[in-house]
Short mmCIF file of C-alpha atoms and ligand atoms in Angstrom, two decimals:
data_model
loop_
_atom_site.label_atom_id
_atom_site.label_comp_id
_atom_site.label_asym_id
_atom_site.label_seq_id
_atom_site.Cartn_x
_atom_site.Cartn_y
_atom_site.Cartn_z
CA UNK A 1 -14.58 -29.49 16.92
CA UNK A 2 -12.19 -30.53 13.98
CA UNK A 3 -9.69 -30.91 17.45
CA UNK A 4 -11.28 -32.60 19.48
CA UNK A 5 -10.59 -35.97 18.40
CA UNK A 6 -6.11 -35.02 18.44
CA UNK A 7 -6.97 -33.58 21.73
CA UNK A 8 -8.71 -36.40 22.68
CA UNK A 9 -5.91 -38.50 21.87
CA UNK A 10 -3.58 -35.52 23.87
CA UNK A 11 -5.65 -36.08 26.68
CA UNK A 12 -5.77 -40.23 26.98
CA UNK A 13 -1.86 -40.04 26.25
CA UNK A 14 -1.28 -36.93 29.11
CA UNK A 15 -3.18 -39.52 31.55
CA UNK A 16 -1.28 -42.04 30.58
CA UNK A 17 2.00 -40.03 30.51
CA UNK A 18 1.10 -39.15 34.36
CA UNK A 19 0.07 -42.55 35.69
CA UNK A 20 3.58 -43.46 34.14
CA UNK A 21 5.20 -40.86 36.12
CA UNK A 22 2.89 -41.52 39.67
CA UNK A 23 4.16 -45.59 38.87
CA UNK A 24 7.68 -44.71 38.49
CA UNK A 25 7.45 -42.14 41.27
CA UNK A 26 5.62 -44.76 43.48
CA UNK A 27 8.50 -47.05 42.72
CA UNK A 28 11.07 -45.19 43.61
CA UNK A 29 9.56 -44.14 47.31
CA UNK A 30 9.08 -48.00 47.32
CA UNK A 31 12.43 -49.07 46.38
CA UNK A 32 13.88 -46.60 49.42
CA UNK A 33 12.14 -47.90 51.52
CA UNK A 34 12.95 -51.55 50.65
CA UNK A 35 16.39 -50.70 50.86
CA UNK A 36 15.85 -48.85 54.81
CA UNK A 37 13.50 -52.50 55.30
CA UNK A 38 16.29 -54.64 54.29
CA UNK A 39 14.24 -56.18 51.47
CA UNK A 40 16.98 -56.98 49.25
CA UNK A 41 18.34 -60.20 48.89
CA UNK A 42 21.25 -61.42 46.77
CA UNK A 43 21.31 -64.52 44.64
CA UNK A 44 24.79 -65.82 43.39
CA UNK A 45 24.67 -67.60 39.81
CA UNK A 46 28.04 -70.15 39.89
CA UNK A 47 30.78 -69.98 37.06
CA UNK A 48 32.89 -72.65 36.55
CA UNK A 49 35.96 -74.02 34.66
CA UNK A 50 35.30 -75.97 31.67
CA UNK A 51 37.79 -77.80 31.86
CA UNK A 52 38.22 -79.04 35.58
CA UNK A 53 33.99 -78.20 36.44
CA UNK A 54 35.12 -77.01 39.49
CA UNK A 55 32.91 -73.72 40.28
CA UNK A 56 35.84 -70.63 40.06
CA UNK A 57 33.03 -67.91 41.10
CA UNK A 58 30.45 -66.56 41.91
CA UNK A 59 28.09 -63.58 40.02
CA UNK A 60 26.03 -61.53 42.97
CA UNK A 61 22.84 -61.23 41.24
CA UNK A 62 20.10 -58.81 43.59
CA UNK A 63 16.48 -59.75 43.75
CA UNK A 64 13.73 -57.20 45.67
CA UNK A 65 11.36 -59.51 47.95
CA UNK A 66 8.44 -57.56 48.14
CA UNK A 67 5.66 -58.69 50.11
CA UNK A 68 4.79 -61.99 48.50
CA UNK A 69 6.53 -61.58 45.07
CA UNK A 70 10.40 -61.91 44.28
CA UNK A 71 11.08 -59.17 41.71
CA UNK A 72 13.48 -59.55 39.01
CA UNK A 73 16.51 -56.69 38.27
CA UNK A 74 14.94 -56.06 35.11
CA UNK A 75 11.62 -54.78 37.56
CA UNK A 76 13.94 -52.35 39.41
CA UNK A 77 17.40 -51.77 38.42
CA UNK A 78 16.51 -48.82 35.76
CA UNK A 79 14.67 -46.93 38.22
CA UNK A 80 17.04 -47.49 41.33
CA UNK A 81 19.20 -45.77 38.43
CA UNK A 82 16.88 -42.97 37.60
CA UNK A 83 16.37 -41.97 41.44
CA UNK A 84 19.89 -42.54 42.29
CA UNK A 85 18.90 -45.46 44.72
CA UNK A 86 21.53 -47.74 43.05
CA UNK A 87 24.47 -45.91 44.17
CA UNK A 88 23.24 -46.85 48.17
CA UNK A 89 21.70 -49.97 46.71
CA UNK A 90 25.14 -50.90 45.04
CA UNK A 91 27.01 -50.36 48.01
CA UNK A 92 25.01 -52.45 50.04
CA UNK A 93 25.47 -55.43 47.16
CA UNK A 94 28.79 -54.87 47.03
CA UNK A 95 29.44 -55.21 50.93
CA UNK A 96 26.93 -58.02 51.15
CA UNK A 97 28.62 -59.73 48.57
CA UNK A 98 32.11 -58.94 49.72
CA UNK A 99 31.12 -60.21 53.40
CA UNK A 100 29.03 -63.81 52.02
CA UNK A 101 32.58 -64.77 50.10
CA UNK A 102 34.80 -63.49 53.15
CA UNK A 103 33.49 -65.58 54.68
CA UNK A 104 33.62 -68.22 52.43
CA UNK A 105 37.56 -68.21 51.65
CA UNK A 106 37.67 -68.18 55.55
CA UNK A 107 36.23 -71.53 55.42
CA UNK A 108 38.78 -72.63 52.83
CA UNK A 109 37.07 -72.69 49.62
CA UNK A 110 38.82 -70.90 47.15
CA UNK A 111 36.25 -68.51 45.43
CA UNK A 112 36.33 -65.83 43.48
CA UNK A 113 33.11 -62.89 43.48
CA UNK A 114 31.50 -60.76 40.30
CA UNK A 115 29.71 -58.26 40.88
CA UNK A 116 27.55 -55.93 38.45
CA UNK A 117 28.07 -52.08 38.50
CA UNK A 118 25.78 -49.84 37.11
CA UNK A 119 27.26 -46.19 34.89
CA UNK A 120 25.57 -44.47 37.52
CA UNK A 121 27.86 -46.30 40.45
CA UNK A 122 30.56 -46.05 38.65
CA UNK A 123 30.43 -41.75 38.30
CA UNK A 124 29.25 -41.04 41.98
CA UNK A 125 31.38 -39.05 43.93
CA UNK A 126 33.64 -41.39 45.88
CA UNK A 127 32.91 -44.23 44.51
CA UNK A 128 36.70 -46.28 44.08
CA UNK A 129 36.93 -44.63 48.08
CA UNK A 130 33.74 -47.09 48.60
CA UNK A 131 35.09 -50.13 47.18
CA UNK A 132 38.26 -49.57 48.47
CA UNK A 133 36.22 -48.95 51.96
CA UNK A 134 34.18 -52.34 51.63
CA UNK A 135 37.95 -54.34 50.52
CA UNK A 136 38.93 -53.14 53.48
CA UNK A 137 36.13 -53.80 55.86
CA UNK A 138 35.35 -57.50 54.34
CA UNK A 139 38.96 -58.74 54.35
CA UNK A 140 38.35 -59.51 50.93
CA UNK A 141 41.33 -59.25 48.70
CA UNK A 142 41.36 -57.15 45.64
CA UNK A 143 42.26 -59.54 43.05
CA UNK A 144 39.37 -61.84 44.35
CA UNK A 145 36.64 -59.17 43.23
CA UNK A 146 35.73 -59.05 40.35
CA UNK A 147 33.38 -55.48 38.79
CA UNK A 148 31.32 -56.33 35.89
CA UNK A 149 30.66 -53.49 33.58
CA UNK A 150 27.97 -53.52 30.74
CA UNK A 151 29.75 -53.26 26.97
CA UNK A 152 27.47 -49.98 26.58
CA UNK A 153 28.89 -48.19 29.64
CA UNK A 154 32.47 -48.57 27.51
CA UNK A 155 30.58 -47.19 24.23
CA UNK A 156 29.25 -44.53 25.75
CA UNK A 157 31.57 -43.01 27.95
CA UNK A 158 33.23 -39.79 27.49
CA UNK A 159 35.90 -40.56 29.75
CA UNK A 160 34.86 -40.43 32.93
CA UNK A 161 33.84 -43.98 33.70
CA UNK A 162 36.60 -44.98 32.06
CA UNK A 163 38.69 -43.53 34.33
CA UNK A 164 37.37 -44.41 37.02
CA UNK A 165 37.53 -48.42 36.28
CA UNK A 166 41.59 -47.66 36.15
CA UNK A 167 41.87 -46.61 39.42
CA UNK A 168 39.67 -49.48 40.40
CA UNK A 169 42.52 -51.90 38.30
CA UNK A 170 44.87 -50.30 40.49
CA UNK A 171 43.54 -51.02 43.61
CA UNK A 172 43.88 -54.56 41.94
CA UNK A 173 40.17 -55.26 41.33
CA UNK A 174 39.65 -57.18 38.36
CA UNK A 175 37.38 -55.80 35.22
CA UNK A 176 35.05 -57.75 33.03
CA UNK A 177 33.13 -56.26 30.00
CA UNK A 178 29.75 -57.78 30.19
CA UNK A 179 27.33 -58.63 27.70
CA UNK A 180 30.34 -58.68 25.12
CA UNK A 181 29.85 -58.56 21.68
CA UNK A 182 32.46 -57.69 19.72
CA UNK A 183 31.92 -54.40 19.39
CA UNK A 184 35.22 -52.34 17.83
CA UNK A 185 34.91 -49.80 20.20
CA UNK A 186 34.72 -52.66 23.21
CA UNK A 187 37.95 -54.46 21.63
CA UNK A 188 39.81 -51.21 22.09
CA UNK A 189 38.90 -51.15 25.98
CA UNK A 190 40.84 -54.46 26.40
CA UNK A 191 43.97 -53.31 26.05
CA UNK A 192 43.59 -49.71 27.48
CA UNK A 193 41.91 -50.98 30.52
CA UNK A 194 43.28 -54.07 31.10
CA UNK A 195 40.39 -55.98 30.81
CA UNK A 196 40.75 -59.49 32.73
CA UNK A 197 37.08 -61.23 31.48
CA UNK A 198 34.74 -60.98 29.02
CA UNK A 199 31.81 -62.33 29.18
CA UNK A 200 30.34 -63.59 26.22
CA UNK A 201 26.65 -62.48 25.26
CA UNK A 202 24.26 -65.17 25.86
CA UNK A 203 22.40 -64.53 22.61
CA UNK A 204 25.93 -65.79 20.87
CA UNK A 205 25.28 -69.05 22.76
CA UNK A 206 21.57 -69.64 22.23
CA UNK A 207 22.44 -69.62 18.21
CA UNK A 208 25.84 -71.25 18.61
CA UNK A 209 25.33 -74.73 15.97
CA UNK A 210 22.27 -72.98 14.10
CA UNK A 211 23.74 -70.10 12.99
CA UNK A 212 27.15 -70.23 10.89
CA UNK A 213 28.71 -66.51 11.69
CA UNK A 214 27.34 -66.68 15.40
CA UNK A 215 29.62 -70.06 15.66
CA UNK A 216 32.12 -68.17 14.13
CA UNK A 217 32.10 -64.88 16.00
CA UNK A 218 31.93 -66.88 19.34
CA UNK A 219 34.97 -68.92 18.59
CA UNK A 220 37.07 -65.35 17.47
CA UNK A 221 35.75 -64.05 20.89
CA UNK A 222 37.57 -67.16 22.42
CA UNK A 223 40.40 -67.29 20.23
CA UNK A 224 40.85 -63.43 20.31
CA UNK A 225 40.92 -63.96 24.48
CA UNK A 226 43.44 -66.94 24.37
CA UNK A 227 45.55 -63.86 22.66
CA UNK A 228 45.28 -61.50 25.08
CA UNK A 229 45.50 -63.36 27.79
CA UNK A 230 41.63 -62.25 28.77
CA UNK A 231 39.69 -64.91 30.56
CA UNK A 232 36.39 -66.08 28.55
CA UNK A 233 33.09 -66.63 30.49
CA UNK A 234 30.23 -67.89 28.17
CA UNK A 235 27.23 -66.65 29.24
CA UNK A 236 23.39 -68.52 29.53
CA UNK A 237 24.38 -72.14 28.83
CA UNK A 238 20.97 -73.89 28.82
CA UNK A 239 21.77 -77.09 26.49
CA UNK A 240 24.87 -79.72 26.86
CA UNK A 241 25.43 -79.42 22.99
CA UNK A 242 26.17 -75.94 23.48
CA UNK A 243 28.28 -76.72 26.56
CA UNK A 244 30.49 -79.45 24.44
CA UNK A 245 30.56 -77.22 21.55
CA UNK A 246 32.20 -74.11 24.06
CA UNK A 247 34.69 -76.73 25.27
CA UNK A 248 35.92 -77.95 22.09
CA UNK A 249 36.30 -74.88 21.39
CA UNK A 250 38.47 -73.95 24.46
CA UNK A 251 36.29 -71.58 26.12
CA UNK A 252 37.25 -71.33 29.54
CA UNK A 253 34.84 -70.61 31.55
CA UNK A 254 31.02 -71.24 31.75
CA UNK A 255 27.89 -69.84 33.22
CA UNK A 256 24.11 -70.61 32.69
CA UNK A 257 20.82 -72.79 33.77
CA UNK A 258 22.09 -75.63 32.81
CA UNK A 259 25.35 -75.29 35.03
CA UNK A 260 23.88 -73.97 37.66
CA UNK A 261 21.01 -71.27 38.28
CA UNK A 262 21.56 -68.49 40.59
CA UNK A 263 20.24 -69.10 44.35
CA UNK A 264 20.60 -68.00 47.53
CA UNK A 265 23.58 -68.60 49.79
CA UNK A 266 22.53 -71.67 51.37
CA UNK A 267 21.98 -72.84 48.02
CA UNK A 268 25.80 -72.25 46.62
CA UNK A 269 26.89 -73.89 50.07
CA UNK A 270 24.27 -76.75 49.55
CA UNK A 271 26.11 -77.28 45.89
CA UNK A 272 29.38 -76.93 46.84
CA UNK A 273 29.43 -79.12 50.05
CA UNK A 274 27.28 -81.74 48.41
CA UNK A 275 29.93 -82.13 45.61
CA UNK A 276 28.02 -80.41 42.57
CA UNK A 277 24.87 -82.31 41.26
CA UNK A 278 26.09 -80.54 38.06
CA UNK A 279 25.66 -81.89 34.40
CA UNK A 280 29.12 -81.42 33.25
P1 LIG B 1 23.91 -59.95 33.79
O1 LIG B 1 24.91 -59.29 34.62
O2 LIG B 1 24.28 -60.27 32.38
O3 LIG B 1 23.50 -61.28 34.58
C1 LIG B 1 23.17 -62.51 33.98
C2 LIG B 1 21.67 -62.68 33.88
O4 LIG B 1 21.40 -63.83 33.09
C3 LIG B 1 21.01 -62.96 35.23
O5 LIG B 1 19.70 -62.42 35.17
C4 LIG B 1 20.94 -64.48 35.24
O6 LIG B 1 19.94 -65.00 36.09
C5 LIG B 1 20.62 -64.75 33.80
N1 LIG B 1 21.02 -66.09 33.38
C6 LIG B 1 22.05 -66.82 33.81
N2 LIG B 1 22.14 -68.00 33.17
C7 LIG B 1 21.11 -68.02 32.28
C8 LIG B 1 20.65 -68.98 31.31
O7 LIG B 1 21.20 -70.05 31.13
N3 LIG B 1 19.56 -68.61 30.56
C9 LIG B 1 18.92 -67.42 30.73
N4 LIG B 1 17.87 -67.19 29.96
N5 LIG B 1 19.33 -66.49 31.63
C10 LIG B 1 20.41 -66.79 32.40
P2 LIG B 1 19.14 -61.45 36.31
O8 LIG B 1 19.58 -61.92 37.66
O9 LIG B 1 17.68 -61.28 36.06
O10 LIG B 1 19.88 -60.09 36.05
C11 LIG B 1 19.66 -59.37 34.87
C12 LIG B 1 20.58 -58.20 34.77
O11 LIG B 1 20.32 -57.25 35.81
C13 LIG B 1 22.04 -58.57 34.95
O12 LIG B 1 22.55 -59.09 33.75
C14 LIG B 1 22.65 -57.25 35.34
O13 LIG B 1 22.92 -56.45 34.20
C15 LIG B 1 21.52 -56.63 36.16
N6 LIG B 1 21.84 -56.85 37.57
C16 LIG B 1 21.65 -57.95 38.33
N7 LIG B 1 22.11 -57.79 39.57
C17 LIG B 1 22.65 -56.53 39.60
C18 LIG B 1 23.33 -55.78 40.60
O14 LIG B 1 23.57 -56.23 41.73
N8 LIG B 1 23.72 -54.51 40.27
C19 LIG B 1 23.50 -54.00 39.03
N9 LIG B 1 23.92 -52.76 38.78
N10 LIG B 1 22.90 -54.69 38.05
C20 LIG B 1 22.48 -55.95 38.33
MG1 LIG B 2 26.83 -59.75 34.92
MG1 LIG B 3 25.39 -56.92 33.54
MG1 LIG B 4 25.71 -60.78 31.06
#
């Protein structure tokens, strides 16, 4: 009896433990299938140049439209990982992605791509063979694609992934360290890889003004990529005193709500043809 009330507890948490794993395995089944349905849709988030305002890229962002609902990365990505599903999943982003600015350039607009990779892309077997594949199938040009890679992925790595993202620099596809924050072991990466972007961590800009070492930090990140030649992208620029403040600074490049939100194709065409109804 003097159990019963731990192995009560065991019990509620062993349910709860399995509905977990019945949701995740649910999901999972679910998100195959949504990628055999063609439920996948990309969204692509402008970036432009601070200085000019003219939009430089795009960021492929992927959104799951199931049934009625649109569901966010956050909703998906971890267990696409889990299963494996993002390494067919990324593929397909890639190549739609690839295919949507093709076909772009073809129509003379001069625009670059960013695309996110997952760890778990990055270490499947053939996986620089696949980009190379999807270069070579879209007409897109190396240098015009760029592969977006977490700042954790770089922490973590024994090697591997690391490796990897060289060959992938010397088919001529351009690297940026995501999420950047100034982490030592990041800074090394810049060098050894060749990074070409980083991509400041929006949390630096939503305290940039109120908080004295975030200002600070964010204008070494800029300063420290003027150096090395390393393109800057601030990330999740909601307010025009943050967007003045990046500029005066000298950040280059700029990406958020307040730019521009990520939508669909049509949208970015919409934008672009229309002459940007941007607040810069
Ligand atoms: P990320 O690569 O850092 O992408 C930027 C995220 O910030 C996007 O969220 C974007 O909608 C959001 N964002 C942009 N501007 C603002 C802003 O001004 N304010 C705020 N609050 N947010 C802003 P999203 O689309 O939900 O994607 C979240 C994350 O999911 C991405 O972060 C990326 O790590 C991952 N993800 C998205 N698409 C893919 C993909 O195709 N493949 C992989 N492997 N991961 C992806
Ligand atoms: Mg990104
Ligand atoms: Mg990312
Ligand atoms: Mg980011």
């Amino acid at each position: 009896a003097k159990e019963s009330g731990g192995g009560g507890r065991m019990e509620i948490y062993a349910a709860h433990m399995h509905a977990m794993v019945v949701g995740r395995l649910e999901l999972q089944t679910q998100l195959r299938q949504a990628l055999a349905g063609g439920e996948f849709l990309l969204e692509y988030q402008p970036v432009v140049d601070l200085q000019s305002s003219q939009v430089t890229a795009v960021e492929a962002l992927v959104r799951w439209e199931h049934g009625d609902t649109r569901v966010m990365p956050e909703g998906f990505i971890g267990a696409a990982e889990e299963s494996g599903l993002i390494i067919p999943l990324g593929e397909w982003i890639l190549r739609e992605a690839c295919e949507k600015v093709a076909l772009w350039r073809a129509s003379d607009w001069d625009i670059a791509l960013s695309v996110n990779l997952s760890v778990k892309q990055i270490l499947a077997p053939r996986f620089v063979e696949t980009v190379a594949g999807v270069l070579a199938d879209s007409g897109l040009p190396a240098e015009v694609l760029t592969m977006e890679v977490d700042e954790e992925v770089l922490l973590e790595d024994q090697g591997e992934a690391v490796e990897r993202l060289a060959q992938l620099r010397r088919l001529g596809v351009r690297l940026a360290i995501d999420d950047f924050g100034m982490d030592y072991a990041s800074l090394a990466h810049l060098r050894e890889l060749r990074v070409d972007t980083i991509k400041i961590d929006p949390s630096f800009i939503r305290d940039l003004g109120s908080d004295g070492t975030v200002t600070l930090l964010t204008h070494t990140i800029i300063r420290l990529g003027q150096d090395l030649g390393v393109q800057v992208v601030a990330e999740g620029i909601e307010h025009t005193a943050q967007l003045e403040q990046l500029r005066s600074m000298g950040c280059g490049y700029g990406q958020g709500f307040l730019v521009a939100r990520p939508m669909v194709a049509e949208g970015v065409e919409a934008l672009v043809g229309g002459e940007l109804g941007i607040p810069l």
